[in-house]
Amino acid sequence: MNTGDSELIPNLFRTEYSKLVAVLCKVFGIQHIQVAEDIVSDTFLLAAETWGKKGIPDNQVAWLYTVAKNRARDYLRKEKIRKEKVEPFLQQKEDRVEISLDFAVENIQDSQLRMLFALCHPSLKQADQVILSLRILCGFGIEEIGSALLSTKDKINKRLFRAKKSLRSGSISLDFPSTEEIPNRLDSVLLTLYLLFNEGYYSKSNDPNMCKDFCLEAMRLALLLNAVPLTHSPKVAALISLMCFHTSRFGARYSEEGEFILFQDQNREMWDQDLIKKGEYFLNLASTGEQVSTYHLEAAIAFWHTQPEDKEKWENILQLYNYLLQVSYSPLVALNRTFALAKANGIEEGLKEALKLNQDENPLYHCLLAEFYQGSQDGKASEHLQKALKLSHSERERNLMKRRLDSLEE
């Protein structure tokens, strides 16, 4: 393959890896997820070798599916595990195995949805649910995951190994939850997707493109839930709405040099209006239910952030933050509320509330105080930015703080 084709296989790995693994696991059982991953990895290795020598096939996806089918069939025929652990296939003829390996769109979606619920099983740790989803459902590489989570390749591999050990224990299956189980199981899935999205949106990684890919993958999986009647719900729509509003600003969040740009300094003309409209559409869908979830409130806050600047905007945002704090308190929400309070009622009131939070170990807290003190002559803005600079472990955040310090000195 020439230089222009160098990204073809990595891109295909990102889009097709999860589909192949999900369908194969539907055949083997999730207890044999490592077998499925090995077959898929071998398929991509063969693609890299064969396409480099013989050229790229016209339909690369069909080529991958065919090779994966053949390798899975060979595995079922040759390995003793077929008799010992993949019991249903012992009585089936080989052509039945071929039928079971169905890569039609409907079966891929069904397999991925089953996999999503399995990886978000309540018996798994929340952190493991996220990392398994990133690897198996989103097809991210170990180094990519490590970079986004500010971890090493070895640590990510160890976490994946322990998480997959839980999958192999036999207590988790790819059976779709019953109608009675869906509400509780769906909450776990939505929380994982929410955290997965946040790993991208608030990532301290220096790769904006990868951060956006994390967000888009979380949105893709949420849309998959929304497309199925059994999991279609106002809460799912609210989460999709939140994701749309946030992702719409990605183009304005970074400079051409990759430096982070604060919300108030972003060029609104660079916001994706189609995604904003999509967010509004799903927010309207979310309003059809009787329950108001944290996703509803956060989506509504994100909606108001897309609106023109005026006092009504910030008063609405403040009231939503007040409600959100009552429903689910978090230090970050409390911090964000003080910014909205300052916008709605004045900096003095916002500063008074912010000082009560006393989040001295949080660099964002000191950045906010620096914002409130900006323009005063007592040097407190610079003092808090210096504290934030010492506390932050993100190069991107530190660069932003340094620019703000330089601006203060000027």
Tab-separated table of C-alpha atoms in Angstrom:
chain	number	residue	atom	x	y	z
A	1	MET	CA	0.000	0.000	0.000
A	2	ASN	CA	1.217	3.499	-0.785
A	3	THR	CA	1.456	6.376	1.667
A	4	GLY	CA	-2.025	7.611	0.807
A	5	ASP	CA	-3.506	4.297	1.954
A	6	SER	CA	-1.604	4.201	5.255
A	7	GLU	CA	-4.688	5.221	7.265
A	8	LEU	CA	-7.063	2.769	5.558
A	9	ILE	CA	-6.571	-0.218	7.867
A	10	PRO	CA	-6.477	1.865	11.101
A	11	ASN	CA	-9.737	3.538	10.032
A	12	LEU	CA	-11.322	0.191	9.171
A	13	PHE	CA	-10.127	-1.191	12.496
A	14	ARG	CA	-11.905	1.669	14.253
A	15	THR	CA	-15.200	1.136	12.405
A	16	GLU	CA	-15.299	-2.647	11.945
A	17	TYR	CA	-13.415	-4.145	14.894
A	18	SER	CA	-16.310	-3.817	17.325
A	19	LYS	CA	-18.812	-5.184	14.804
A	20	LEU	CA	-16.715	-8.275	14.130
A	21	VAL	CA	-16.033	-8.956	17.805
A	22	ALA	CA	-19.701	-8.490	18.753
A	23	VAL	CA	-20.985	-10.896	16.087
A	24	LEU	CA	-18.324	-13.513	16.894
A	25	CYS	CA	-19.086	-13.274	20.608
A	26	LYS	CA	-22.741	-13.854	19.815
A	27	VAL	CA	-21.573	-17.157	18.309
A	28	PHE	CA	-18.911	-18.175	20.848
A	29	GLY	CA	-20.405	-16.610	23.975
A	30	ILE	CA	-18.889	-13.651	25.785
A	31	GLN	CA	-16.842	-16.054	27.931
A	32	HIS	CA	-14.690	-16.541	24.818
A	33	ILE	CA	-14.263	-12.875	24.024
A	34	GLN	CA	-10.492	-13.342	23.805
A	35	VAL	CA	-10.980	-15.920	21.049
A	36	ALA	CA	-13.161	-13.469	19.131
A	37	GLU	CA	-10.626	-10.671	19.557
A	38	ASP	CA	-7.781	-12.938	18.419
A	39	ILE	CA	-9.686	-13.916	15.267
A	40	VAL	CA	-10.452	-10.276	14.468
A	41	SER	CA	-6.860	-9.186	15.140
A	42	ASP	CA	-5.571	-11.961	12.870
A	43	THR	CA	-8.018	-10.825	10.196
A	44	PHE	CA	-6.603	-7.294	10.229
A	45	LEU	CA	-3.023	-8.553	10.272
A	46	LEU	CA	-3.778	-10.674	7.205
A	47	ALA	CA	-5.350	-7.632	5.545
A	48	ALA	CA	-2.220	-5.568	6.123
A	49	GLU	CA	-0.042	-8.329	4.702
A	50	THR	CA	-2.234	-9.331	1.756
A	51	TRP	CA	-3.311	-5.867	0.641
A	52	GLY	CA	0.273	-4.687	0.737
A	53	LYS	CA	1.285	-7.440	-1.713
A	54	LYS	CA	-1.777	-7.934	-3.889
A	55	GLY	CA	-3.482	-4.560	-3.682
A	56	ILE	CA	-6.560	-3.295	-1.886
A	57	PRO	CA	-9.828	-5.097	-2.726
A	58	ASP	CA	-12.755	-3.068	-4.066
A	59	ASN	CA	-14.926	-3.928	-1.066
A	60	GLN	CA	-12.606	-3.940	1.941
A	61	VAL	CA	-15.360	-4.482	4.513
A	62	ALA	CA	-16.754	-7.537	2.702
A	63	TRP	CA	-13.187	-8.909	2.493
A	64	LEU	CA	-12.753	-8.538	6.257
A	65	TYR	CA	-16.094	-10.191	6.989
A	66	THR	CA	-15.338	-13.129	4.697
A	67	VAL	CA	-11.912	-13.739	6.228
A	68	ALA	CA	-13.333	-13.483	9.758
A	69	LYS	CA	-16.050	-16.006	8.861
A	70	ASN	CA	-13.491	-18.436	7.451
A	71	ARG	CA	-11.218	-18.114	10.462
A	72	ALA	CA	-14.110	-18.568	12.870
A	73	ARG	CA	-15.294	-21.645	10.980
A	74	ASP	CA	-11.769	-23.110	11.019
A	75	TYR	CA	-11.564	-22.463	14.736
A	76	LEU	CA	-14.856	-24.221	15.430
A	77	ARG	CA	-13.765	-27.183	13.330
A	78	LYS	CA	-10.253	-27.626	14.678
A	79	GLU	CA	-10.330	-26.658	18.345
A	80	LYS	CA	-11.412	-29.049	21.069
A	81	ILE	CA	-13.047	-26.160	22.859
A	82	ARG	CA	-15.908	-26.535	20.410
A	83	LYS	CA	-16.832	-29.796	22.079
A	84	GLU	CA	-15.994	-28.747	25.622
A	85	LYS	CA	-17.313	-25.183	25.812
A	86	VAL	CA	-19.138	-24.155	22.646
A	87	GLU	CA	-21.662	-26.908	23.181
A	88	PRO	CA	-24.418	-25.771	20.754
A	89	PHE	CA	-22.124	-26.132	17.788
A	90	LEU	CA	-21.253	-29.772	18.399
A	91	GLN	CA	-24.628	-30.858	17.074
A	92	GLN	CA	-24.704	-28.367	14.207
A	93	LYS	CA	-23.451	-28.914	10.707
A	94	GLU	CA	-20.779	-26.626	9.377
A	95	ASP	CA	-23.210	-24.754	7.138
A	96	ARG	CA	-25.200	-23.858	10.252
A	97	VAL	CA	-22.085	-22.169	11.631
A	98	GLU	CA	-21.864	-20.191	8.395
A	99	ILE	CA	-25.455	-19.065	8.857
A	100	SER	CA	-24.820	-18.057	12.473
A	101	LEU	CA	-21.970	-15.771	11.414
A	102	ASP	CA	-24.353	-13.221	9.997
A	103	PHE	CA	-22.869	-9.801	9.200
A	104	ALA	CA	-26.114	-8.236	8.033
A	105	VAL	CA	-26.678	-4.738	9.411
A	106	GLU	CA	-29.534	-5.856	11.673
A	107	ASN	CA	-27.497	-8.664	13.234
A	108	ILE	CA	-24.474	-6.398	13.730
A	109	GLN	CA	-26.633	-3.841	15.549
A	110	ASP	CA	-28.282	-6.542	17.658
A	111	SER	CA	-24.877	-8.042	18.520
A	112	GLN	CA	-23.422	-4.654	19.466
A	113	LEU	CA	-26.441	-3.816	21.609
A	114	ARG	CA	-26.135	-7.135	23.451
A	115	MET	CA	-22.423	-6.495	23.899
A	116	LEU	CA	-23.142	-2.999	25.244
A	117	PHE	CA	-25.419	-4.377	27.964
A	118	ALA	CA	-22.929	-7.146	28.766
A	119	LEU	CA	-19.980	-4.754	29.134
A	120	CYS	CA	-22.114	-2.479	31.342
A	121	HIS	CA	-23.204	-5.325	33.612
A	122	PRO	CA	-23.662	-4.178	37.244
A	123	SER	CA	-21.172	-6.808	38.451
A	124	LEU	CA	-18.346	-4.985	36.653
A	125	LYS	CA	-16.632	-1.941	38.140
A	126	GLN	CA	-17.700	1.331	36.529
A	127	ALA	CA	-14.134	2.112	35.437
A	128	ASP	CA	-13.879	-1.344	33.829
A	129	GLN	CA	-17.153	-0.792	31.971
A	130	VAL	CA	-15.737	2.362	30.396
A	131	ILE	CA	-12.402	0.857	29.425
A	132	LEU	CA	-14.006	-2.303	28.003
A	133	SER	CA	-16.403	-0.174	25.971
A	134	LEU	CA	-13.567	1.949	24.617
A	135	ARG	CA	-11.638	-1.134	23.524
A	136	ILE	CA	-14.305	-3.611	22.427
A	137	LEU	CA	-17.242	-1.465	21.328
A	138	CYS	CA	-15.351	1.561	20.020
A	139	GLY	CA	-12.217	-0.143	18.683
A	140	PHE	CA	-9.707	2.234	20.267
A	141	GLY	CA	-6.125	1.045	20.558
A	142	ILE	CA	-4.425	0.485	23.902
A	143	GLU	CA	-2.111	3.465	23.422
A	144	GLU	CA	-5.042	5.723	22.461
A	145	ILE	CA	-6.939	4.725	25.583
A	146	GLY	CA	-3.852	5.223	27.719
A	147	SER	CA	-3.256	8.666	26.241
A	148	ALA	CA	-6.832	9.797	26.851
A	149	LEU	CA	-6.913	8.421	30.394
A	150	LEU	CA	-3.384	9.651	31.167
A	151	SER	CA	-2.254	6.101	31.845
A	152	THR	CA	0.436	3.765	30.503
A	153	LYS	CA	0.018	0.971	27.992
A	154	ASP	CA	0.947	-1.620	30.642
A	155	LYS	CA	-1.634	-0.324	33.112
A	156	ILE	CA	-4.379	-0.318	30.478
A	157	ASN	CA	-3.506	-3.884	29.459
A	158	LYS	CA	-3.633	-5.026	33.074
A	159	ARG	CA	-7.002	-3.375	33.632
A	160	LEU	CA	-8.373	-4.971	30.461
A	161	PHE	CA	-7.046	-8.371	31.482
A	162	ARG	CA	-8.758	-8.171	34.877
A	163	ALA	CA	-12.002	-6.920	33.331
A	164	LYS	CA	-12.043	-9.689	30.722
A	165	LYS	CA	-11.428	-12.210	33.471
A	166	SER	CA	-14.749	-11.095	34.947
A	167	LEU	CA	-16.394	-11.588	31.549
A	168	ARG	CA	-14.994	-15.124	31.395
A	169	SER	CA	-16.366	-15.984	34.836
A	170	GLY	CA	-19.679	-17.095	33.343
A	171	SER	CA	-21.950	-14.771	35.328
A	172	ILE	CA	-22.380	-12.409	32.363
A	173	SER	CA	-24.103	-13.383	29.145
A	174	LEU	CA	-25.047	-11.770	25.857
A	175	ASP	CA	-28.723	-12.462	26.463
A	176	PHE	CA	-30.748	-9.292	26.069
A	177	PRO	CA	-32.209	-8.108	29.421
A	178	SER	CA	-35.862	-8.868	30.039
A	179	THR	CA	-38.482	-6.136	29.895
A	180	GLU	CA	-38.503	-6.017	33.703
A	181	GLU	CA	-34.709	-5.676	33.890
A	182	ILE	CA	-34.356	-3.014	31.202
A	183	PRO	CA	-34.902	0.131	33.344
A	184	ASN	CA	-32.153	-0.673	35.870
A	185	ARG	CA	-29.774	-2.118	33.307
A	186	LEU	CA	-30.354	0.862	31.012
A	187	ASP	CA	-29.315	3.256	33.789
A	188	SER	CA	-25.973	1.477	34.038
A	189	VAL	CA	-25.485	1.618	30.265
A	190	LEU	CA	-26.356	5.320	30.076
A	191	LEU	CA	-23.967	6.163	32.907
A	192	THR	CA	-21.154	4.324	31.120
A	193	LEU	CA	-21.864	6.177	27.867
A	194	TYR	CA	-22.006	9.462	29.782
A	195	LEU	CA	-18.637	8.758	31.385
A	196	LEU	CA	-17.209	7.584	28.061
A	197	PHE	CA	-18.312	10.849	26.453
A	198	ASN	CA	-16.805	12.865	29.296
A	199	GLU	CA	-13.505	11.009	28.934
A	200	GLY	CA	-13.326	12.531	25.478
A	201	TYR	CA	-14.870	15.923	26.097
A	202	TYR	CA	-12.943	16.701	29.273
A	203	SER	CA	-9.866	14.645	28.416
A	204	LYS	CA	-6.491	16.047	29.370
A	205	SER	CA	-4.989	14.457	26.262
A	206	ASN	CA	-3.233	16.755	23.784
A	207	ASP	CA	-4.912	15.123	20.768
A	208	PRO	CA	-8.165	17.013	19.982
A	209	ASN	CA	-9.081	14.622	17.155
A	210	MET	CA	-8.925	11.586	19.412
A	211	CYS	CA	-10.985	13.386	22.065
A	212	LYS	CA	-13.652	14.112	19.481
A	213	ASP	CA	-13.588	10.470	18.328
A	214	PHE	CA	-14.335	9.366	21.913
A	215	CYS	CA	-17.358	11.671	21.976
A	216	LEU	CA	-18.622	10.543	18.578
A	217	GLU	CA	-18.352	6.879	19.570
A	218	ALA	CA	-20.342	7.492	22.746
A	219	MET	CA	-22.964	9.278	20.650
A	220	ARG	CA	-23.062	6.419	18.122
A	221	LEU	CA	-23.785	3.896	20.872
A	222	ALA	CA	-26.454	6.143	22.399
A	223	LEU	CA	-28.127	6.454	19.000
A	224	LEU	CA	-28.040	2.662	18.752
A	225	LEU	CA	-30.015	2.484	22.006
A	226	ASN	CA	-32.477	5.077	20.741
A	227	ALA	CA	-33.155	3.096	17.563
A	228	VAL	CA	-34.446	0.037	19.459
A	229	PRO	CA	-38.036	0.204	20.807
A	230	LEU	CA	-37.145	-1.625	24.021
A	231	THR	CA	-34.439	0.903	24.955
A	232	HIS	CA	-35.931	3.973	23.297
A	233	SER	CA	-36.755	6.340	26.162
A	234	PRO	CA	-36.788	10.058	27.089
A	235	LYS	CA	-33.656	9.522	29.204
A	236	VAL	CA	-31.751	8.166	26.198
A	237	ALA	CA	-32.929	11.105	24.083
A	238	ALA	CA	-31.802	13.542	26.801
A	239	LEU	CA	-28.308	12.043	26.844
A	240	ILE	CA	-28.058	12.233	23.046
A	241	SER	CA	-29.207	15.855	23.193
A	242	LEU	CA	-26.496	16.684	25.736
A	243	MET	CA	-23.863	15.019	23.557
A	244	CYS	CA	-25.019	16.899	20.450
A	245	PHE	CA	-24.856	20.319	22.128
A	246	HIS	CA	-21.389	19.721	23.540
A	247	THR	CA	-19.956	18.156	20.384
A	248	SER	CA	-21.274	21.067	18.292
A	249	ARG	CA	-18.605	23.290	19.854
A	250	PHE	CA	-15.617	21.056	19.135
A	251	GLY	CA	-14.534	23.077	16.105
A	252	ALA	CA	-14.269	26.208	18.234
A	253	ARG	CA	-12.662	24.670	21.332
A	254	TYR	CA	-9.144	24.550	19.888
A	255	SER	CA	-6.930	26.970	18.018
A	256	GLU	CA	-5.065	25.981	14.845
A	257	GLU	CA	-2.092	25.234	17.088
A	258	GLY	CA	-4.223	22.851	19.197
A	259	GLU	CA	-4.480	25.216	22.168
A	260	PHE	CA	-7.663	25.112	24.258
A	261	ILE	CA	-10.090	28.046	23.925
A	262	LEU	CA	-12.452	28.951	26.773
A	263	PHE	CA	-16.196	28.966	26.101
A	264	GLN	CA	-16.516	32.754	26.337
A	265	ASP	CA	-13.666	33.224	23.853
A	266	GLN	CA	-14.942	30.776	21.220
A	267	ASN	CA	-15.987	31.877	17.741
A	268	ARG	CA	-19.693	31.026	17.635
A	269	GLU	CA	-19.643	30.932	13.846
A	270	MET	CA	-17.554	27.788	14.156
A	271	TRP	CA	-20.218	25.957	16.160
A	272	ASP	CA	-21.898	23.136	14.227
A	273	GLN	CA	-25.463	24.381	13.719
A	274	ASP	CA	-26.655	21.009	12.402
A	275	LEU	CA	-25.604	19.333	15.650
A	276	ILE	CA	-27.279	22.108	17.660
A	277	LYS	CA	-30.532	21.514	15.752
A	278	LYS	CA	-30.132	17.781	16.321
A	279	GLY	CA	-29.658	18.484	20.033
A	280	GLU	CA	-32.857	20.528	20.084
A	281	TYR	CA	-34.703	17.719	18.297
A	282	PHE	CA	-33.651	15.127	20.886
A	283	LEU	CA	-34.320	17.540	23.749
A	284	ASN	CA	-37.907	17.824	22.485
A	285	LEU	CA	-38.128	14.019	22.335
A	286	ALA	CA	-36.837	13.823	25.910
A	287	SER	CA	-39.626	16.101	27.125
A	288	THR	CA	-42.288	13.484	26.340
A	289	GLY	CA	-41.678	11.552	29.567
A	290	GLU	CA	-42.727	12.312	33.123
A	291	GLN	CA	-39.302	11.791	34.707
A	292	VAL	CA	-36.635	14.514	34.746
A	293	SER	CA	-33.169	12.968	34.899
A	294	THR	CA	-29.763	14.580	35.356
A	295	TYR	CA	-29.309	14.135	31.590
A	296	HIS	CA	-32.425	16.267	30.995
A	297	LEU	CA	-31.066	19.039	33.215
A	298	GLU	CA	-27.554	18.961	31.763
A	299	ALA	CA	-28.955	18.927	28.218
A	300	ALA	CA	-31.140	21.930	29.027
A	301	ILE	CA	-28.119	23.781	30.442
A	302	ALA	CA	-26.139	22.936	27.310
A	303	PHE	CA	-29.044	24.173	25.172
A	304	TRP	CA	-29.098	27.562	26.899
A	305	HIS	CA	-25.357	27.875	26.353
A	306	THR	CA	-26.053	27.848	22.600
A	307	GLN	CA	-28.418	30.813	22.898
A	308	PRO	CA	-27.522	34.525	22.471
A	309	GLU	CA	-26.068	36.346	25.468
A	310	ASP	CA	-28.640	38.041	27.704
A	311	LYS	CA	-29.712	38.044	31.356
A	312	GLU	CA	-32.580	35.611	30.748
A	313	LYS	CA	-30.136	33.043	29.407
A	314	TRP	CA	-28.041	33.022	32.590
A	315	GLU	CA	-31.049	33.152	34.872
A	316	ASN	CA	-32.363	29.985	33.210
A	317	ILE	CA	-28.969	28.308	33.471
A	318	LEU	CA	-28.717	29.265	37.150
A	319	GLN	CA	-32.139	27.809	37.954
A	320	LEU	CA	-31.242	24.585	36.145
A	321	TYR	CA	-28.005	24.315	38.126
A	322	ASN	CA	-29.973	24.874	41.351
A	323	TYR	CA	-32.273	21.986	40.415
A	324	LEU	CA	-29.352	19.792	39.341
A	325	LEU	CA	-27.587	20.302	42.671
A	326	GLN	CA	-30.738	19.181	44.489
A	327	VAL	CA	-31.046	16.069	42.344
A	328	SER	CA	-27.368	15.095	42.253
A	329	TYR	CA	-24.737	17.158	44.042
A	330	SER	CA	-21.213	17.237	42.654
A	331	PRO	CA	-18.305	19.652	43.248
A	332	LEU	CA	-18.072	20.409	39.519
A	333	VAL	CA	-21.767	21.310	39.264
A	334	ALA	CA	-21.436	23.524	42.339
A	335	LEU	CA	-18.446	25.246	40.729
A	336	ASN	CA	-20.242	25.770	37.432
A	337	ARG	CA	-23.246	27.170	39.276
A	338	THR	CA	-21.155	29.986	40.758
A	339	PHE	CA	-20.132	31.071	37.253
A	340	ALA	CA	-23.800	31.157	36.189
A	341	LEU	CA	-24.630	33.032	39.409
A	342	ALA	CA	-22.018	35.668	38.591
A	343	LYS	CA	-23.417	36.054	35.084
A	344	ALA	CA	-26.986	36.377	36.318
A	345	ASN	CA	-26.545	38.388	39.526
A	346	GLY	CA	-23.091	39.932	39.306
A	347	ILE	CA	-19.489	38.921	40.008
A	348	GLU	CA	-19.617	39.924	43.670
A	349	GLU	CA	-22.373	37.404	44.422
A	350	GLY	CA	-20.688	34.718	42.330
A	351	LEU	CA	-17.358	35.260	44.122
A	352	LYS	CA	-19.013	35.094	47.534
A	353	GLU	CA	-20.544	31.681	46.715
A	354	ALA	CA	-17.361	30.404	45.078
A	355	LEU	CA	-15.260	31.142	48.171
A	356	LYS	CA	-17.653	29.014	50.247
A	357	LEU	CA	-16.836	25.952	48.088
A	358	ASN	CA	-13.212	25.907	49.253
A	359	GLN	CA	-12.013	23.522	46.507
A	360	ASP	CA	-8.360	24.435	47.025
A	361	GLU	CA	-6.991	21.279	45.351
A	362	ASN	CA	-8.981	21.837	42.151
A	363	PRO	CA	-7.148	23.844	39.444
A	364	LEU	CA	-10.473	24.778	37.813
A	365	TYR	CA	-11.568	26.368	41.105
A	366	HIS	CA	-8.562	28.667	41.073
A	367	CYS	CA	-9.108	29.462	37.384
A	368	LEU	CA	-12.656	30.542	38.213
A	369	LEU	CA	-11.503	32.713	41.115
A	370	ALA	CA	-8.913	34.285	38.815
A	371	GLU	CA	-11.741	35.080	36.410
A	372	PHE	CA	-13.730	36.755	39.196
A	373	TYR	CA	-10.720	38.729	40.459
A	374	GLN	CA	-9.670	39.843	36.981
A	375	GLY	CA	-9.493	43.623	36.813
A	376	SER	CA	-8.781	44.097	40.511
A	377	GLN	CA	-5.458	45.600	41.487
A	378	ASP	CA	-4.635	43.333	44.431
A	379	GLY	CA	-2.903	40.629	42.371
A	380	LYS	CA	-5.328	37.898	43.429
A	381	ALA	CA	-6.116	36.917	39.823
A	382	SER	CA	-2.448	36.211	39.183
A	383	GLU	CA	-2.110	34.446	42.543
A	384	HIS	CA	-4.930	32.008	41.774
A	385	LEU	CA	-3.656	31.328	38.266
A	386	GLN	CA	-0.269	30.447	39.745
A	387	LYS	CA	-1.983	28.004	42.119
A	388	ALA	CA	-3.954	26.490	39.232
A	389	LEU	CA	-0.744	26.113	37.240
A	390	LYS	CA	0.881	24.126	40.058
A	391	LEU	CA	-2.141	21.872	40.520
A	392	SER	CA	-2.887	21.054	36.860
A	393	HIS	CA	-1.456	17.916	35.244
A	394	SER	CA	-2.712	18.754	31.776
A	395	GLU	CA	-0.288	20.394	29.377
A	396	ARG	CA	-3.213	21.910	27.483
A	397	GLU	CA	-4.663	23.461	30.642
A	398	ARG	CA	-1.259	24.692	31.753
A	399	ASN	CA	-0.672	26.417	28.418
A	400	LEU	CA	-4.018	28.186	28.776
A	401	MET	CA	-3.128	29.348	32.282
A	402	LYS	CA	0.257	30.621	31.113
A	403	ARG	CA	-1.414	32.640	28.351
A	404	ARG	CA	-3.821	34.154	30.870
A	405	LEU	CA	-0.929	35.007	33.189
A	406	ASP	CA	0.935	36.679	30.348
A	407	SER	CA	-2.225	38.643	29.545
A	408	LEU	CA	-2.518	39.826	33.166
A	409	GLU	CA	1.101	40.933	33.231
A	410	GLU	CA	0.631	42.896	30.034
